Coordinates of C-alpha atoms and ligand atoms in Angstrom, one line a residue:
X593 CA 51.0 12.3 65.2
X594 CA 48.4 9.6 65.5
X595 CA 44.7 10.5 65.0
X596 CA 41.9 7.9 65.8
X597 CA 39.7 7.2 62.7
X598 CA 36.6 8.4 64.7
X599 CA 38.1 11.9 65.2
X600 CA 39.1 12.1 61.5
X601 CA 35.5 11.4 60.6
X602 CA 34.2 13.9 63.1
X603 CA 36.4 16.5 61.6
X604 CA 35.1 15.8 58.0
X605 CA 31.5 15.8 59.3
X606 CA 32.0 19.2 60.9
X607 CA 33.7 20.6 57.7
X608 CA 30.6 19.5 55.7
X609 CA 28.1 20.7 58.3
X610 CA 29.6 24.2 58.4
X611 CA 29.6 24.6 54.5
X612 CA 29.8 27.1 52.8
X613 CA 32.0 28.4 55.6
X614 CA 35.3 27.2 56.8
X615 CA 35.3 25.3 60.1
X616 CA 38.0 25.1 62.8
X617 CA 38.9 23.2 65.8
X618 CA 41.7 21.8 68.0
X619 CA 43.0 18.2 68.5
X620 CA 44.4 17.6 72.0
X621 CA 46.3 14.6 73.4
X622 CA 49.6 13.7 74.8
X623 CA 53.1 12.7 73.8
X624 CA 54.5 9.2 74.7
X625 CA 57.8 7.9 73.6
X626 CA 58.2 10.9 71.2
X627 CA 54.9 10.2 69.4
X628 CA 51.9 12.4 69.8
X629 CA 48.5 10.8 70.1
X630 CA 45.3 12.6 69.8
X631 CA 42.5 11.7 72.2
X632 CA 40.1 14.6 72.0
X633 CA 38.6 16.9 69.5
X634 CA 37.3 20.4 70.3
X635 CA 35.3 22.0 67.6
X636 CA 35.7 25.8 67.6
X637 CA 33.5 28.5 66.4
X638 CA 34.7 30.3 63.3
X639 CA 34.1 33.9 64.3
X640 CA 34.9 35.0 60.7
X641 CA 31.9 32.9 59.5
X642 CA 33.5 33.0 56.1
X643 CA 34.2 30.6 53.2
X644 CA 37.6 32.1 52.8
X645 CA 39.1 32.3 56.2
X646 CA 38.7 31.3 59.9
X647 CA 39.2 33.0 63.1
X648 CA 38.9 30.9 66.2
X649 CA 36.3 32.6 68.6
X650 CA 38.2 33.3 71.9
X651 CA 35.4 32.0 74.1
X652 CA 35.4 28.6 72.4
X653 CA 39.2 28.5 72.5
X654 CA 39.2 29.4 76.3
X655 CA 36.7 26.7 77.0
X656 CA 38.8 24.1 75.0
X657 CA 42.0 25.2 77.0
X658 CA 40.2 24.9 80.3
X659 CA 39.0 21.4 79.5
X660 CA 42.5 20.4 78.4
X661 CA 44.1 21.7 81.5
X662 CA 41.6 19.7 83.6
X663 CA 42.4 16.5 81.7
X664 CA 46.1 17.1 81.5
X665 CA 46.1 17.2 77.7
X666 CA 48.1 19.4 75.3
X667 CA 47.2 20.9 71.9
X668 CA 48.6 18.4 69.3
X669 CA 47.0 20.1 66.2
X670 CA 44.8 22.9 65.0
X671 CA 42.5 22.2 62.0
X672 CA 40.3 24.1 59.5
X673 CA 38.6 23.4 56.3
X674 CA 39.0 24.9 52.8
X675 CA 35.6 24.5 51.2
X676 CA 36.7 25.3 47.6
X677 CA 40.5 25.1 47.5
X678 CA 43.3 22.6 48.0
X679 CA 44.5 21.6 51.5
X680 CA 47.5 23.9 51.2
X681 CA 48.1 26.7 53.8
X682 CA 47.0 30.1 52.5
X683 CA 48.6 33.4 53.1
X684 CA 46.2 34.2 56.0
X685 CA 46.9 30.7 57.4
X686 CA 50.6 31.7 57.6
X687 CA 49.7 35.2 59.0
X688 CA 47.6 33.7 61.7
X689 CA 49.7 30.7 62.5
X690 CA 48.8 29.5 66.0
X691 CA 52.2 28.0 66.8
X692 CA 55.2 26.6 65.0
X693 CA 55.0 23.6 67.4
X694 CA 51.4 22.4 66.5
X695 CA 50.4 20.6 63.4
X696 CA 48.0 22.5 61.1
X697 CA 45.5 20.1 59.5
X698 CA 43.6 21.3 56.5
X699 CA 40.6 19.6 55.2
X700 CA 39.9 20.2 51.6
X701 CA 36.2 19.8 50.2
X702 CA 37.2 20.9 46.8
X703 CA 37.0 17.5 45.2
X704 CA 34.1 15.1 45.6
X705 CA 36.3 13.1 48.1
X706 CA 37.5 15.2 50.9
X707 CA 41.3 15.3 51.5
X708 CA 43.3 16.0 54.6
X709 CA 46.9 17.2 54.9
X710 CA 49.0 18.2 57.9
X711 CA 51.6 21.0 57.9
X712 CA 54.2 22.6 60.1
X713 CA 54.0 26.4 59.6
X714 CA 56.9 28.6 60.4
X715 CA 58.4 31.9 59.0
X716 CA 55.9 32.0 56.1
X717 CA 57.0 28.4 54.9
X718 CA 55.1 25.1 55.3
X719 CA 56.4 21.6 55.5
X720 CA 54.3 18.4 55.3
X721 CA 53.7 16.9 58.8
X722 CA 53.6 13.2 59.2
X723 CA 50.4 11.7 60.8
X724 CA 48.6 8.4 60.8
X725 CA 45.1 7.3 61.3
X726 CA 44.8 4.7 64.0
X727 CA 41.8 2.4 64.5
X728 CA 42.1 2.2 68.3
X729 CA 40.2 4.6 70.4
X730 CA 41.3 5.5 73.8
Ligands
ZN1390 ZN1 43.2 27.9 55.4

């Protein structure tokens, strides 16, 4: 999965802006030659408004899906932040897994430098997903 640097920075900014709560959102793009490339970020409303969990507000989810459909984009990743814990999927992240086919990005703000990790979640297990930051913007 390739993510433009600008979109990574926007995710980090959103995570900081929504402190002390978790933030959430979607990354959409397309797959070419077996490689997914993100072109668009959709910040979602965390309906849980909690520092410990997130719940994507359905209205913001539908609006993102509608826009993706119109642009011919697919969901590449879903992201959320962990304001005070490591970027490792929690039990509720497993329970609320959006899809085993979409990368779960977790932004940790626990340390002074934020860290991001991507995961594939399935059957209560998580496996690190490969992703790269790319400089080029589409
Ligand atoms: Zn989480």
